[in-house]
GROMACS .gro file of C-alpha atoms in nm:
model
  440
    1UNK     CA    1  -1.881 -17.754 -11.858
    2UNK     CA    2  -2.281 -17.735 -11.871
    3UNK     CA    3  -2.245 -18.034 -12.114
    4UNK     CA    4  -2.518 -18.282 -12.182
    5UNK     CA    5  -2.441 -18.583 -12.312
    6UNK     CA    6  -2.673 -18.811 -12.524
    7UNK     CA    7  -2.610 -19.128 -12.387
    8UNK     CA    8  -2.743 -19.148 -12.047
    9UNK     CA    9  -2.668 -19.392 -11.762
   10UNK     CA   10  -2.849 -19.684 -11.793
   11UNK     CA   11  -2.967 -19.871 -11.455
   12UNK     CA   12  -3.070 -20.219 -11.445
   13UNK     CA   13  -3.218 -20.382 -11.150
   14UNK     CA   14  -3.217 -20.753 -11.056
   15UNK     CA   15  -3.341 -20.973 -10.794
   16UNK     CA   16  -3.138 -21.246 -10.594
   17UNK     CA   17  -3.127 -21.455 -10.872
   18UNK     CA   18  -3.009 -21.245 -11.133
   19UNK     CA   19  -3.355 -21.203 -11.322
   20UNK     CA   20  -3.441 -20.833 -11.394
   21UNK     CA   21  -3.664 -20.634 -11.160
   22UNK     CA   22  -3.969 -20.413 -11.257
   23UNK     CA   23  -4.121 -20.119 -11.028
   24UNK     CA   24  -3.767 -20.039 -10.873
   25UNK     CA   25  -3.770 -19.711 -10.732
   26UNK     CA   26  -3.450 -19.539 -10.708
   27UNK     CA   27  -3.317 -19.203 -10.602
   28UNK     CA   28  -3.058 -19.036 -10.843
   29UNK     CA   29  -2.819 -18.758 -10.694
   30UNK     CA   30  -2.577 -18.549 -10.862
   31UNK     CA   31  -2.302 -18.579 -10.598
   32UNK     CA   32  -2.178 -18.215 -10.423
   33UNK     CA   33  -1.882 -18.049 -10.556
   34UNK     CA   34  -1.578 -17.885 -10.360
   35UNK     CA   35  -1.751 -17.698 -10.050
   36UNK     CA   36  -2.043 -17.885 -10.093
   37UNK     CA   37  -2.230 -17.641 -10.354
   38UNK     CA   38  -2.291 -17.644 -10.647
   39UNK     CA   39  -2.297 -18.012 -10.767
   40UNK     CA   40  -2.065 -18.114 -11.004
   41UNK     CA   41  -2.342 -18.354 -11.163
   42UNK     CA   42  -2.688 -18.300 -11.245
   43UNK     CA   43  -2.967 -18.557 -11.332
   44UNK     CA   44  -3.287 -18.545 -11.552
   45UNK     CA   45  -3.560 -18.829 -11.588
   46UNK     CA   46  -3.716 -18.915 -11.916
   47UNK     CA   47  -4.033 -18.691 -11.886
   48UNK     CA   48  -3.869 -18.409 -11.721
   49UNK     CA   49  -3.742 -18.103 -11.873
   50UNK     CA   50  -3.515 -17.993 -11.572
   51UNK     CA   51  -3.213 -18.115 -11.463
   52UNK     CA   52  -3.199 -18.111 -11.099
   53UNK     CA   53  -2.984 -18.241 -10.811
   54UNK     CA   54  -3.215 -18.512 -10.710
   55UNK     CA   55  -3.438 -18.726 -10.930
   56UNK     CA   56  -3.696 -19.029 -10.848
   57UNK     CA   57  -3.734 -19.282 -11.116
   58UNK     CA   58  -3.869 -19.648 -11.144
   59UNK     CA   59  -3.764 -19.930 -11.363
   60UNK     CA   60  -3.950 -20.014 -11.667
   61UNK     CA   61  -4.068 -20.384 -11.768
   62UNK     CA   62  -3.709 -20.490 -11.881
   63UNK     CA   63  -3.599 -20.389 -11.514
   64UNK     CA   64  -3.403 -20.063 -11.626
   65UNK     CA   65  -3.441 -19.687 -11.601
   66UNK     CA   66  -3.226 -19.436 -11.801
   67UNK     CA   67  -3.083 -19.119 -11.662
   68UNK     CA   68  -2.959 -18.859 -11.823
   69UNK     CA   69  -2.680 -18.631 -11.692
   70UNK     CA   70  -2.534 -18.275 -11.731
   71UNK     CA   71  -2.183 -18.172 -11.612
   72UNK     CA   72  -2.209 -17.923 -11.325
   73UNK     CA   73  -1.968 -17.575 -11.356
   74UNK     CA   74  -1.703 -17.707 -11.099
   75UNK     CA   75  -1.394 -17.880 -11.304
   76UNK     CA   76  -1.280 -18.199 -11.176
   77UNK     CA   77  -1.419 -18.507 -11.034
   78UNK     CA   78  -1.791 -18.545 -11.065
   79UNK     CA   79  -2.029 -18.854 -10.984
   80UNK     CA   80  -2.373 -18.970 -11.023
   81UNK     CA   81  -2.505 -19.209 -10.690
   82UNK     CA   82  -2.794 -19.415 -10.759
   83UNK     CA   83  -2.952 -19.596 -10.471
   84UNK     CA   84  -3.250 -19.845 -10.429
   85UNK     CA   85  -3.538 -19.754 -10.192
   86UNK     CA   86  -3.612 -19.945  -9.907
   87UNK     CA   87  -3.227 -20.128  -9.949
   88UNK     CA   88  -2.884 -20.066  -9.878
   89UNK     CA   89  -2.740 -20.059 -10.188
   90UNK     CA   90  -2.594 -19.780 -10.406
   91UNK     CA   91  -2.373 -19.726 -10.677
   92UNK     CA   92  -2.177 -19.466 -10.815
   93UNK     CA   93  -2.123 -19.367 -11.138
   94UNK     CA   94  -1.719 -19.165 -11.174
   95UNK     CA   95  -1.710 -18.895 -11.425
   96UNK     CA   96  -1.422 -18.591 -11.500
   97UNK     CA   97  -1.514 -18.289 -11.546
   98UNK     CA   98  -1.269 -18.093 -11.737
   99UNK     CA   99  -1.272 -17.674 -11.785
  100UNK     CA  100  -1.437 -17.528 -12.087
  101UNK     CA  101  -1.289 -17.288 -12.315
  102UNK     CA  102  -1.092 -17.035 -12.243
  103UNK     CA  103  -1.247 -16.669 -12.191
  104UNK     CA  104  -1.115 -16.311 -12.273
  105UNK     CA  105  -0.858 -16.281 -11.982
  106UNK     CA  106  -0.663 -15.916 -11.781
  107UNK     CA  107  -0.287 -15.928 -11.746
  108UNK     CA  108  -0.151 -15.898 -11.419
  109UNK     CA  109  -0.032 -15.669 -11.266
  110UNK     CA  110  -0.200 -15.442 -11.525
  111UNK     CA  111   0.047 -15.186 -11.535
  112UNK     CA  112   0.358 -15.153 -11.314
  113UNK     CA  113   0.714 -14.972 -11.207
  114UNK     CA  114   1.089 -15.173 -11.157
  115UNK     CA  115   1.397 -15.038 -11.167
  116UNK     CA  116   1.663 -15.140 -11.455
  117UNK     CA  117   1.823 -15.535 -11.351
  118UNK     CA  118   1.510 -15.593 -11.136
  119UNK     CA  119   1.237 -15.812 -11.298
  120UNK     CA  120   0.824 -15.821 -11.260
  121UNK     CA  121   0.637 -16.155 -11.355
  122UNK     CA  122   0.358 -16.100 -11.564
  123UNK     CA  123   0.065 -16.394 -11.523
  124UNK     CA  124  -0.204 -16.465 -11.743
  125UNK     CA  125  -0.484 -16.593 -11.512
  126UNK     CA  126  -0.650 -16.845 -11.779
  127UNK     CA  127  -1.019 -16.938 -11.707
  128UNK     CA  128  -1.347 -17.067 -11.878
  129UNK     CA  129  -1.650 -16.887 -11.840
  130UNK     CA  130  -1.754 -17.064 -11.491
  131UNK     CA  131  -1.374 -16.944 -11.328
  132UNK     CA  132  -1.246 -17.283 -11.333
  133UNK     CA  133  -0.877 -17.230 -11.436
  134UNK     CA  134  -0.707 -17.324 -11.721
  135UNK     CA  135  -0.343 -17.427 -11.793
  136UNK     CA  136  -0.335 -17.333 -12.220
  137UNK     CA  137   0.002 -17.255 -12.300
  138UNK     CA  138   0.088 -16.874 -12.299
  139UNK     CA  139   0.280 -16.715 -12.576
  140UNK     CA  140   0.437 -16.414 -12.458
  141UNK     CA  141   0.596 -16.097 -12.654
  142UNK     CA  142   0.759 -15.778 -12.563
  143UNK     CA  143   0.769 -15.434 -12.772
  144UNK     CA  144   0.973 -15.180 -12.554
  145UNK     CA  145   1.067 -14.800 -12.647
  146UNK     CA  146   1.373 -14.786 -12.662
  147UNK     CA  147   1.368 -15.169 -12.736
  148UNK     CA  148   1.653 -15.289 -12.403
  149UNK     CA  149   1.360 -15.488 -12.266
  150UNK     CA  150   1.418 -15.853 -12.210
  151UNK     CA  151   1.075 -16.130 -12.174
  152UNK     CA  152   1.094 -16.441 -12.060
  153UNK     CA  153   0.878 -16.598 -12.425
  154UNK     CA  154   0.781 -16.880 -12.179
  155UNK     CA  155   0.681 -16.778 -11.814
  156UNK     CA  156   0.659 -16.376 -11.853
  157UNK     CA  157   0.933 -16.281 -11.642
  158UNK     CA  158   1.059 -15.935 -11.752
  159UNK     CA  159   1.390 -15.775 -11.713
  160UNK     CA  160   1.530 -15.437 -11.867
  161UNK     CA  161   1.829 -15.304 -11.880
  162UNK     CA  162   1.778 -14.929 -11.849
  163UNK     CA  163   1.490 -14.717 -11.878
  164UNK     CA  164   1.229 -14.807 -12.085
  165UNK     CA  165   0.823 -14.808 -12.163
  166UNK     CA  166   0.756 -15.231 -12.279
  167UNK     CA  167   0.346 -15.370 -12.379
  168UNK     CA  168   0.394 -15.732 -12.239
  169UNK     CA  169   0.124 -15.932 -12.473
  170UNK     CA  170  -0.037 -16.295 -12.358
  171UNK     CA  171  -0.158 -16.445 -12.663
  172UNK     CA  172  -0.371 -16.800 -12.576
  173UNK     CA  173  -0.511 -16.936 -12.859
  174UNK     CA  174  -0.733 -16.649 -13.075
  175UNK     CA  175  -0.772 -16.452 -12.746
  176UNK     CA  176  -0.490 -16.185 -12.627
  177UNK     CA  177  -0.448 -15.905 -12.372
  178UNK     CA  178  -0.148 -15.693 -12.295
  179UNK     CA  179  -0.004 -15.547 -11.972
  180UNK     CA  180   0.261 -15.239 -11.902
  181UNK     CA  181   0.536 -15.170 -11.750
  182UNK     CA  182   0.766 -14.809 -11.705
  183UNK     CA  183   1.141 -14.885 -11.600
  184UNK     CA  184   1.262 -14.665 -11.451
  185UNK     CA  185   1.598 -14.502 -11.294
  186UNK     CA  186   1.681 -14.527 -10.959
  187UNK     CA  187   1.602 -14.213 -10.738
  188UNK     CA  188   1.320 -14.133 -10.531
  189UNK     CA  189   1.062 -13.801 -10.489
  190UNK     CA  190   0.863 -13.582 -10.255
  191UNK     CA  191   0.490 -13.533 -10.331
  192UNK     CA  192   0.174 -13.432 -10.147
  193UNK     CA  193  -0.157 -13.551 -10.189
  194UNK     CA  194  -0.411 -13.415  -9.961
  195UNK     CA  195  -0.360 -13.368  -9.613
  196UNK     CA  196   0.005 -13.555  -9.710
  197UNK     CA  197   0.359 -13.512  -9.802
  198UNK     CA  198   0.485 -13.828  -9.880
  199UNK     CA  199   0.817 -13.957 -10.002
  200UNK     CA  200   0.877 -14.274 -10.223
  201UNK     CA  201   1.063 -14.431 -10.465
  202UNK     CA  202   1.042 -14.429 -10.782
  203UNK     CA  203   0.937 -14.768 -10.848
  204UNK     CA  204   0.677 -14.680 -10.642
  205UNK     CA  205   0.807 -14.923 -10.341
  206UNK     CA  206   0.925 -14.734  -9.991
  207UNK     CA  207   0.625 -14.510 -10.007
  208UNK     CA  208   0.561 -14.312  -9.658
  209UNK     CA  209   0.415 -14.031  -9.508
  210UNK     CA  210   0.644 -13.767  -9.401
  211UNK     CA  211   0.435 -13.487  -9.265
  212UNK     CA  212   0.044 -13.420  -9.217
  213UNK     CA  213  -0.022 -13.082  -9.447
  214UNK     CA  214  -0.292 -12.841  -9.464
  215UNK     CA  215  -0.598 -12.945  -9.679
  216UNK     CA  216  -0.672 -12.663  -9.886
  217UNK     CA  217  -0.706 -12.590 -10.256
  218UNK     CA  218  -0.357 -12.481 -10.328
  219UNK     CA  219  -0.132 -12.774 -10.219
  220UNK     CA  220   0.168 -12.678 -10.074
  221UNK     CA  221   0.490 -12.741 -10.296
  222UNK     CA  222   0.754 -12.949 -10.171
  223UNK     CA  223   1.125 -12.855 -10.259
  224UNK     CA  224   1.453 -13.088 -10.149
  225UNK     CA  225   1.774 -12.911  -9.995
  226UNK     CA  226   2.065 -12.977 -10.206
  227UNK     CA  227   2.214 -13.183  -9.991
  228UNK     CA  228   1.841 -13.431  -9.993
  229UNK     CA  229   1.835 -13.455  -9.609
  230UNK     CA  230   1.517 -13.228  -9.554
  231UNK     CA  231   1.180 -13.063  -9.781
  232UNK     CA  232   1.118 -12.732  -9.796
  233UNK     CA  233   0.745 -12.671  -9.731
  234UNK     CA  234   0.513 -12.390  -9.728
  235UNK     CA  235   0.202 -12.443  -9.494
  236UNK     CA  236   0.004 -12.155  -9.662
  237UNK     CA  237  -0.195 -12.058  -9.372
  238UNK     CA  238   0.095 -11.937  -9.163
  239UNK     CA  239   0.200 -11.617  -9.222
  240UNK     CA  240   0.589 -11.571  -9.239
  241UNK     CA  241   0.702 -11.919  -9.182
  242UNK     CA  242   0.833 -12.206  -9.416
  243UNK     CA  243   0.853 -12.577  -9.273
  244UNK     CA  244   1.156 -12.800  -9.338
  245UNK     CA  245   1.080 -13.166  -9.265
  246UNK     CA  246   1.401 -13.394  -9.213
  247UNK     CA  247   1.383 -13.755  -9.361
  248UNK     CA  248   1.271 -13.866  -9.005
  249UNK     CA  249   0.947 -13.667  -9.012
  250UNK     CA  250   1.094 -13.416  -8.766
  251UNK     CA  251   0.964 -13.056  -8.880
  252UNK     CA  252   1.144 -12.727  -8.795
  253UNK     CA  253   0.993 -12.361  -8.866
  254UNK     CA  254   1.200 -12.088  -9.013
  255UNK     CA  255   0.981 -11.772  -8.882
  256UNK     CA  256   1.083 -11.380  -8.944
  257UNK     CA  257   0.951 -11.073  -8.809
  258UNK     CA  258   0.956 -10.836  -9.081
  259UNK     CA  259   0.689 -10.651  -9.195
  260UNK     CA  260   0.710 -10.850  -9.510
  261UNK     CA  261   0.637 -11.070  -9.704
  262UNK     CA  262   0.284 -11.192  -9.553
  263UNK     CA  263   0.246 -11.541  -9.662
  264UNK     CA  264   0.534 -11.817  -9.830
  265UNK     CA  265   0.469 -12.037 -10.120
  266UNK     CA  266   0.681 -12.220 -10.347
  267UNK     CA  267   1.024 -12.245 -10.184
  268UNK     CA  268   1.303 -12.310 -10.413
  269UNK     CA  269   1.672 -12.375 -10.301
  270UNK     CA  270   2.047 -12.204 -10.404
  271UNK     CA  271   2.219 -12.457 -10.547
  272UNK     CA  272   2.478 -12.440 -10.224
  273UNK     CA  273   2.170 -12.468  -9.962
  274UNK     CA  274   2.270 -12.165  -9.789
  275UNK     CA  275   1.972 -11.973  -9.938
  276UNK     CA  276   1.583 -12.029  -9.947
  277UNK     CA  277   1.402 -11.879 -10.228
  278UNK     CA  278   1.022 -11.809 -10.181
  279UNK     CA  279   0.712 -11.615 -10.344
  280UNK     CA  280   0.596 -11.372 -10.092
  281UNK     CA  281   0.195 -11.276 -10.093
  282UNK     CA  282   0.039 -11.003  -9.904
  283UNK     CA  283  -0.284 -10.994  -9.728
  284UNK     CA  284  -0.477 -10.717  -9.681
  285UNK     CA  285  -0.305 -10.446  -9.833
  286UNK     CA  286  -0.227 -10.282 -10.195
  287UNK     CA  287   0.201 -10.397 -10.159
  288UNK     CA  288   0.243 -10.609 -10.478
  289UNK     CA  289   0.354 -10.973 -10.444
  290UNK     CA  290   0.729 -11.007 -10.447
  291UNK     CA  291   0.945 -11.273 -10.433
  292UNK     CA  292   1.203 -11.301 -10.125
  293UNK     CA  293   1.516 -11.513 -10.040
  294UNK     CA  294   1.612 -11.619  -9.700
  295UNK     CA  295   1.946 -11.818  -9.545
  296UNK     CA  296   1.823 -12.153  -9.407
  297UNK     CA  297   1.950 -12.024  -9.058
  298UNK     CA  298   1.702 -11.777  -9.067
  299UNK     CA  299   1.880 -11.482  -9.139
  300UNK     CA  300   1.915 -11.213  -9.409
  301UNK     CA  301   1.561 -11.176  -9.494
  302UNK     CA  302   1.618 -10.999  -9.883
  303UNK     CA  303   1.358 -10.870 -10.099
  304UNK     CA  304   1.455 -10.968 -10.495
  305UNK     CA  305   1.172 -10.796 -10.652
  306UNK     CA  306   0.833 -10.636 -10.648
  307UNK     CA  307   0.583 -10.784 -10.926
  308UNK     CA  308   0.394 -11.051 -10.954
  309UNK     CA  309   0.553 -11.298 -11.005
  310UNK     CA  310   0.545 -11.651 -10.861
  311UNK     CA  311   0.803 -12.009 -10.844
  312UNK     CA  312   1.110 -11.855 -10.863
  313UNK     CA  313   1.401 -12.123 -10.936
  314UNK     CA  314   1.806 -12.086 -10.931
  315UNK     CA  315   1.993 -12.089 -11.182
  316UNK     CA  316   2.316 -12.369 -11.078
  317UNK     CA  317   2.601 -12.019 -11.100
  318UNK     CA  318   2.312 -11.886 -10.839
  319UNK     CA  319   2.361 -11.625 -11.061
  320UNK     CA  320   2.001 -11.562 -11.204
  321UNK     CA  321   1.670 -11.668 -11.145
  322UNK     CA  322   1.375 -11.784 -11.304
  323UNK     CA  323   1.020 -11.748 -11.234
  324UNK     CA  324   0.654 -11.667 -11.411
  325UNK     CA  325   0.548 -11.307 -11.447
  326UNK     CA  326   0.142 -11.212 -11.461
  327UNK     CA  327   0.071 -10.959 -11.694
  328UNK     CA  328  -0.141 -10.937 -12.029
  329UNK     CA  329  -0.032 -11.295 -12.062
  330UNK     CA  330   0.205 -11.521 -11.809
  331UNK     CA  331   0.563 -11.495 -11.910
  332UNK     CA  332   0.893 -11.687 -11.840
  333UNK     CA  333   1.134 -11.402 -11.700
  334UNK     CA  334   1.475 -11.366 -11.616
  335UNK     CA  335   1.653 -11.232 -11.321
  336UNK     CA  336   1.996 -11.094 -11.289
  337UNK     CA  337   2.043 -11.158 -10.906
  338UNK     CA  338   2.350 -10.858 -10.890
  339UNK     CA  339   2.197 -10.623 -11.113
  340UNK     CA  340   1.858 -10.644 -10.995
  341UNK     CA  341   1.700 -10.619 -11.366
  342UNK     CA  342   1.548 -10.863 -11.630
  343UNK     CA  343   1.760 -11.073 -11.877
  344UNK     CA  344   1.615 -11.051 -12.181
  345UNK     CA  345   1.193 -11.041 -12.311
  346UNK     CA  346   0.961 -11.262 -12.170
  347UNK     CA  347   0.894 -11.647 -12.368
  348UNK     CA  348   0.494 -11.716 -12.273
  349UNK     CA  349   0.498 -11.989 -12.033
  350UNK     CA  350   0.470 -12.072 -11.694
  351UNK     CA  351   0.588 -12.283 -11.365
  352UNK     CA  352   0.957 -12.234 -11.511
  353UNK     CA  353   1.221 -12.498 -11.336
  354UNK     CA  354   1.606 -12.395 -11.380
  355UNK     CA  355   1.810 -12.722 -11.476
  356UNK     CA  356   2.058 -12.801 -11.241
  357UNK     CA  357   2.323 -12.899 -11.480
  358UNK     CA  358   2.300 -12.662 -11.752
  359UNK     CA  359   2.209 -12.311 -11.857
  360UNK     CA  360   1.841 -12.446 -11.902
  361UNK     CA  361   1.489 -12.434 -11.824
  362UNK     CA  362   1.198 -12.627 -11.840
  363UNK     CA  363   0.834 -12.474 -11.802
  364UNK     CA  364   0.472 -12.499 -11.941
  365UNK     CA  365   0.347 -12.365 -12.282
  366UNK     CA  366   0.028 -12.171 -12.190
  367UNK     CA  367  -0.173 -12.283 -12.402
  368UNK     CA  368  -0.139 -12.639 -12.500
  369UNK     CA  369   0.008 -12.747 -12.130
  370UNK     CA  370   0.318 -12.883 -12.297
  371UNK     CA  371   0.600 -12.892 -12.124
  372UNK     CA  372   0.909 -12.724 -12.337
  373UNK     CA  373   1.263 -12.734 -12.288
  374UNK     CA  374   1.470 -12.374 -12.362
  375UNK     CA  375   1.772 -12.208 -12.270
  376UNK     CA  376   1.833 -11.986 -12.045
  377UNK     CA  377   1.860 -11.660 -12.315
  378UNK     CA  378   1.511 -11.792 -12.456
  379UNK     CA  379   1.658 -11.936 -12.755
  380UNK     CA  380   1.631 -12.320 -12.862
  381UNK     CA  381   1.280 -12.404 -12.777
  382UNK     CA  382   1.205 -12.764 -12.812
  383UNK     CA  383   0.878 -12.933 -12.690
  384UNK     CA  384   0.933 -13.249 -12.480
  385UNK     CA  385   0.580 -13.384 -12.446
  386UNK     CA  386   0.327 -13.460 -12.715
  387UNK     CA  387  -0.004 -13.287 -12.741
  388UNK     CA  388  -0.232 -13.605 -12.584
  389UNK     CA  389   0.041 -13.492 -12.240
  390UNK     CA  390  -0.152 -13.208 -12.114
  391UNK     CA  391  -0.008 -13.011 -11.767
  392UNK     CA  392  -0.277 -13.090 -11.509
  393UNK     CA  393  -0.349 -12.804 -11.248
  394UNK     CA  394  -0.087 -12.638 -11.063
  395UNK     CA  395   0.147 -12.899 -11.053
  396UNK     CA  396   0.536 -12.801 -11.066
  397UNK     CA  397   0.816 -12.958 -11.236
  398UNK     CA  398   1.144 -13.115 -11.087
  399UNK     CA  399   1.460 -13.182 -11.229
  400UNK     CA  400   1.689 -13.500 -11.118
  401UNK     CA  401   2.009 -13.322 -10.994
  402UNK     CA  402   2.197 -13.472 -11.323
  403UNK     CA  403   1.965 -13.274 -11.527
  404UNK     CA  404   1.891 -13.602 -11.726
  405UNK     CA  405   1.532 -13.601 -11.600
  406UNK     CA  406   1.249 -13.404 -11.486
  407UNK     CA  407   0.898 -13.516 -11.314
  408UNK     CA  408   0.572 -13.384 -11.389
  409UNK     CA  409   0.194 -13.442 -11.317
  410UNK     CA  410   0.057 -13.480 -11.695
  411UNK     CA  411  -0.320 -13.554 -11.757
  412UNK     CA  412  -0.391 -13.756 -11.426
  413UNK     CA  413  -0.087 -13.888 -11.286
  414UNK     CA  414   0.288 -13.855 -11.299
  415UNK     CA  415   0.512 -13.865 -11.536
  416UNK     CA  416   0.868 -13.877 -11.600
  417UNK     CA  417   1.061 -13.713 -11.846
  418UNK     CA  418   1.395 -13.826 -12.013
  419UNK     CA  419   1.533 -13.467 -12.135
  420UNK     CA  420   1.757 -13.577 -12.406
  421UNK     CA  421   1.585 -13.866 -12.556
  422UNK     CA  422   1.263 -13.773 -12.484
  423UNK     CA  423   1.147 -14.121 -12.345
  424UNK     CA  424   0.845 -14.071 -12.100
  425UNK     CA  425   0.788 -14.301 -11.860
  426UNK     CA  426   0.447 -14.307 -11.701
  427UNK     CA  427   0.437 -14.365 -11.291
  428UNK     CA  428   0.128 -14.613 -11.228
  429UNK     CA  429  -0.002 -14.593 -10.871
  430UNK     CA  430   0.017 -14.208 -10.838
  431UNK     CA  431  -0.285 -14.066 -10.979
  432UNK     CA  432  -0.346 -13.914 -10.592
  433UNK     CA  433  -0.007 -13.730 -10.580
  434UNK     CA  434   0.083 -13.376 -10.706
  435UNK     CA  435   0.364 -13.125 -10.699
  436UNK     CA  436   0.618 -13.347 -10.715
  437UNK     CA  437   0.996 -13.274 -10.647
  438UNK     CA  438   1.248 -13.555 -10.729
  439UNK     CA  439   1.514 -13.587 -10.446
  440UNK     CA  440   1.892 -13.513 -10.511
   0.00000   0.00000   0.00000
């Protein structure tokens, strides 16, 4: 591309009877490439410092005139037409035009989602510095944690196994780029964004809104019934009413008249679905915040406890429950649902989420945003994210309903969490969603 060579094209003109011709004029065009523009050929007289896509020139005693040429920046079939003035005659000189060298190239797609037996093809798009493409044969390699990732080493077709985080690398030549891809289980999850509550599947395909929500700074928390047929919402700036939004989009409102609690946030289910858990906050008045349970029909309105305290979650006996206590500092508590009393001292954390499998619970270290795995007595505290995996806002955590996995929003986008192996698997595409809640 852009090439000059040394030899030019060398014209010689003759008269009827074959004798060379002085004081020739011709016209030399560099012949249009695809569309027309730019031309794939351009022409310089002897004399001239330019190359240009038109040139005049005469021939010389010996009846001949030298042009020189430079390859245009489209790749493929170039010419050079020469024509005599004041005749009908032309020629055309053929030339190829082949692609220069290859430049520093993106993977696509850049980084991605698929679920375990699906596949995603990778594609190096080779080009030379002018975008004409190249076909350089791609060398492709695969590093996966844990390492059940499969590559195609000759066309970048990927396939995995089970969950896993693979770097697919293009190498072409010296050059190299890489391109990522999270595999992850099957399932899907509630979010909001804002103004949204959306539902979608994990691999990111299937997503759709499900209800228009309230745009304000404290994005309502979305929480699935056991049974995964509806979401638990609290619209924030109705006073004594939660929202439940079937699968269909259809919303129903769960109101109560008594005097309290004021306003709903953070629903939470029982285990069974009879039972709606909720953080109650008054308005107005001295009454302290208090957190409240309700049966889905709308009956039984219950008062738990008077603190404040906020995201209460259910232990899977519906036995206890779990939620974050402001004090000095924010504390992990306990509840003993018969007794009415705390189980045990407070571990400093915060948006605490009761595993539905097992006598565990997940929550955020104050401090460092980390998101740590305990039991339910406060003993056996493990971190499951590293340092770099900060908790973002006021985003909540969600447990699949095998326990095996929990969601988060960590630095700016989701995340998800594999509890026993520790395998985190970021969610491209989802850097606009928060509190999510991973369906049942």
């Amino acid at each position: 591309m852009s090439a000059r060579p040394s030899q030019g094209i060398v014209v010689e003109a003759r008269d009827a009877a074959g004798r060379p011709t002085a004081g020739i004029g011709l016209q030399v065009i560099g012949l249009a490439g695809p569309g027309g523009v730019p031309a794939t050929m351009l022409v310089r007289v002897p004399g001239n410092s330019v190359y240009r896509e038109l040139e005049s020139i005469t021939t010389d005693a010996a009846g001949q005139a030298t042009v020189l040429v430079q390859f245009g920046t489209v790749a493929g079939a170039g010419g050079v037409q020469i024509a005599a003035a004041g005749v009908s005659l032309a020629v055309t000189v053929d030339f190829t035009i082949t692609p220069g060298n290859v430049v520093p190239f993106a993977l696509t797609p850049r980084d991605t989602l698929m679920h375990p037996g699906k596949s995603v093809q990778f594609a190096a798009p080779l080009k030379d510095r002018f975008g004409n493409a190249r076909s350089d044969p791609v060398t492709w390699t695969v590093a996966a944690t844990p390492a059940t990732a499969a590559i195609n080493a000759s066309t970048g077709l990927v396939t995995a196994t089970a969950p896993c985080r693979a770097t697919i690398t293009a190498s072409v030549g010296g050059l190299q780029d890489s391109g990522f891809v999270s595999v992850v289980p099957e399932g899907s999850y509630a979010a909001v964004s804002v103004g949204a509550l959306i539902v979608s599947d994990l691999d990111g395909t299937g997503r759709r809104l499900l209800e228009s929500v309230p745009q304000q700074p404290d994005l309502p928390e979305p929480a699935w019934s056991p049974s995964g047929n509806e979401v638990a919402v609290a619209p924030t700036e109705v006073e004594r009413q939660l929202d439940f939004v079937a699968l269909s989009g259809t919303v129903s409102h769960l109101n109560w008249a008594a005097a309290e609690p004021d306003v709903p946030y953070f629903p939470a289910w029982s285990l069974d679905g009879l039972y709606v858990y909720f953080t109650g906050v008054p308005v107005g008045d001295n009454r302290p915040t208090g957190t409240y349970r309700i049966r889905r029909d709308g009956s039984g309105l219950e008062t738990l406890v008077h603190c404040l305290c906020y995201r209460p979650s259910i232990s899977p006996d519906g036995q206890f429950m779990t939620f974050h206590e402001v004090g000095n500092e924010v504390t992990v508590r306990v509840w003993d649902l018969a007794t009415r009393a705390y189980v045990g001292p407070g571990v400093p954390g915060r948006f605490p989420e009761w595993s539905p499998a097992a006598a565990e619970i997940a929550f955020y270290e104050n401090n460092t945003g980390r998101v740590v795995l305990m039991n339910q007595d406060g003993t056996g505290q493990r971190y499951l994210t590293q340092p770099e995996l900060l908790h973002q806002g006021f985003s909540q955590l969600s447990w699949s309903s095998n326990g095996q996995w929990l969601i988060a929003r960590l630095i700016s986008r989701l995340f998800l969490i594999e509890v026993r192996t520790g395998l985190i698997l970021p969610l491209p595409g989802t850097e606009q969603l928060f509190q999510p809640a991973l369906k049942p």
